[in-house]
Amino acid sequence: MATIKASCPCCGDVELTPAQVRLVVCSVADWSYYAFTCDQCSDEVRKPAGSEVVNLLKTGGVKVERWTVPAEALESHDGPLIDYDDVLDFALWLEQAVNPVAALTALRPGRAARVAR
Ligand SMILES: [Zn+2]
């Protein structure tokens, strides 16, 4: 069985088995990471995993977990932030709305039509 050498920020160098390492490869390459629980201090250590580290860990027998970030999470948004008053106003509007789906359809006709099918 391969031995994987890593380092804990508190304890220094540690040796791990492939089963002790969690490798998460993200659709956004910069968000890929590997993690392990240090045997000595019990802290979870998490570090970024570039393509070279990913390949080394895979070669060492570490199983890969795939993480696909939804496209919505990567969208940039303009405009003011939603605050507590906005949420409260929306809750009050929902209480008196007779047909909220119809109101949403009026706002985003293409979207609502697809959802309604
Ligand atoms: Zn440690």
Tab-separated table of C-alpha atoms and ligand atoms in Angstrom:
chain	number	residue	atom	x	y	z
A	1	MET	CA	0.000	0.000	0.000
A	2	ALA	CA	1.289	3.443	-0.895
A	3	THR	CA	2.261	5.851	1.846
A	4	ILE	CA	1.316	9.452	1.298
A	5	LYS	CA	3.417	12.101	2.970
A	6	ALA	CA	1.688	15.333	3.879
A	7	SER	CA	2.122	18.012	6.503
A	8	CYS	CA	-0.092	19.225	9.303
A	9	PRO	CA	0.288	22.922	10.191
A	10	CYS	CA	0.528	21.978	13.889
A	11	CYS	CA	2.388	18.656	13.888
A	12	GLY	CA	4.590	18.790	10.817
A	13	ASP	CA	5.103	15.817	8.522
A	14	VAL	CA	2.598	12.978	8.713
A	15	GLU	CA	2.236	9.730	6.801
A	16	LEU	CA	-1.157	8.630	5.522
A	17	THR	CA	-2.723	5.725	3.717
A	18	PRO	CA	-4.765	6.463	0.573
A	19	ALA	CA	-7.949	5.729	2.522
A	20	GLN	CA	-7.117	8.514	4.990
A	21	VAL	CA	-7.005	11.142	2.259
A	22	ARG	CA	-10.056	12.766	0.742
A	23	LEU	CA	-9.445	14.168	-2.736
A	24	VAL	CA	-12.110	16.470	-4.147
A	25	VAL	CA	-11.655	17.502	-7.769
A	26	CYS	CA	-13.828	20.471	-8.603
A	27	SER	CA	-15.117	21.661	-11.971
A	28	VAL	CA	-13.452	24.947	-10.993
A	29	ALA	CA	-9.849	23.796	-10.939
A	30	ASP	CA	-8.721	26.286	-8.282
A	31	TRP	CA	-11.291	24.883	-5.819
A	32	SER	CA	-9.968	21.309	-5.865
A	33	TYR	CA	-8.539	20.193	-2.550
A	34	TYR	CA	-7.384	17.277	-0.493
A	35	ALA	CA	-8.057	16.782	3.178
A	36	PHE	CA	-7.162	14.453	6.005
A	37	THR	CA	-7.592	14.197	9.730
A	38	CYS	CA	-4.261	14.450	11.495
A	39	ASP	CA	-3.588	11.373	13.659
A	40	GLN	CA	-1.724	13.427	16.254
A	41	CYS	CA	-3.887	16.525	16.817
A	42	SER	CA	-7.178	15.328	15.238
A	43	ASP	CA	-7.516	18.529	13.227
A	44	GLU	CA	-8.859	18.328	9.704
A	45	VAL	CA	-6.188	19.615	7.365
A	46	ARG	CA	-7.382	20.873	4.013
A	47	LYS	CA	-5.109	22.058	1.240
A	48	PRO	CA	-5.545	23.100	-2.376
A	49	ALA	CA	-4.879	20.391	-4.941
A	50	GLY	CA	-3.462	21.584	-8.233
A	51	SER	CA	-3.351	19.213	-11.198
A	52	GLU	CA	0.077	17.877	-10.202
A	53	VAL	CA	-1.087	17.048	-6.651
A	54	VAL	CA	-4.291	15.495	-8.013
A	55	ASN	CA	-2.272	13.228	-10.302
A	56	LEU	CA	0.128	12.238	-7.515
A	57	LEU	CA	-2.701	11.364	-5.137
A	58	LYS	CA	-4.585	9.425	-7.816
A	59	THR	CA	-1.423	7.487	-8.640
A	60	GLY	CA	-1.056	6.760	-4.922
A	61	GLY	CA	-4.499	5.176	-4.859
A	62	VAL	CA	-6.606	7.985	-3.417
A	63	LYS	CA	-10.196	7.857	-4.634
A	64	VAL	CA	-11.420	10.956	-6.441
A	65	GLU	CA	-14.628	12.690	-5.450
A	66	ARG	CA	-15.999	14.892	-8.223
A	67	TRP	CA	-17.540	18.226	-7.325
A	68	THR	CA	-19.439	20.085	-10.026
A	69	VAL	CA	-20.186	23.670	-9.113
A	70	PRO	CA	-23.587	24.741	-10.475
A	71	ALA	CA	-23.305	27.453	-13.115
A	72	GLU	CA	-25.555	29.707	-11.026
A	73	ALA	CA	-22.931	29.793	-8.300
A	74	LEU	CA	-20.433	31.278	-10.737
A	75	GLU	CA	-22.696	34.023	-12.058
A	76	SER	CA	-21.852	37.590	-11.246
A	77	HIS	CA	-24.717	39.759	-10.117
A	78	ASP	CA	-25.235	43.496	-10.331
A	79	GLY	CA	-27.527	45.687	-8.322
A	80	PRO	CA	-28.123	46.251	-4.653
A	81	LEU	CA	-27.962	43.415	-2.158
A	82	ILE	CA	-31.181	41.976	-0.779
A	83	ASP	CA	-31.576	43.074	2.819
A	84	TYR	CA	-33.892	42.140	5.679
A	85	ASP	CA	-36.528	44.717	4.666
A	86	ASP	CA	-36.654	43.275	1.138
A	87	VAL	CA	-37.276	39.788	2.524
A	88	LEU	CA	-39.941	41.140	4.864
A	89	ASP	CA	-41.633	43.007	2.013
A	90	PHE	CA	-41.605	39.812	-0.061
A	91	ALA	CA	-43.114	37.796	2.802
A	92	LEU	CA	-45.885	40.381	3.179
A	93	TRP	CA	-46.484	40.364	-0.571
A	94	LEU	CA	-46.699	36.540	-0.546
A	95	GLU	CA	-49.352	36.665	2.179
A	96	GLN	CA	-51.651	38.790	0.052
A	97	ALA	CA	-50.777	37.374	-3.377
A	98	VAL	CA	-53.621	35.444	-4.953
A	99	ASN	CA	-51.485	33.685	-7.568
A	100	PRO	CA	-47.738	34.111	-6.987
A	101	VAL	CA	-46.838	31.824	-9.904
A	102	ALA	CA	-48.695	34.076	-12.311
A	103	ALA	CA	-46.874	37.088	-10.906
A	104	LEU	CA	-43.523	35.341	-11.399
A	105	THR	CA	-44.549	34.376	-14.930
A	106	ALA	CA	-45.118	38.035	-15.686
A	107	LEU	CA	-41.591	38.808	-14.443
A	108	ARG	CA	-39.762	36.000	-16.306
A	109	PRO	CA	-42.109	34.643	-18.990
A	110	GLY	CA	-39.612	32.247	-20.593
A	111	ARG	CA	-38.477	30.736	-17.323
A	112	ALA	CA	-41.910	30.246	-15.809
A	113	ALA	CA	-43.268	28.655	-18.953
A	114	ARG	CA	-40.578	25.970	-18.830
A	115	VAL	CA	-41.167	25.332	-15.132
A	116	ALA	CA	-44.906	25.006	-15.612
A	117	ARG	CA	-44.632	21.991	-17.958
B	1	ZN	ZN	-1.689	17.663	13.495
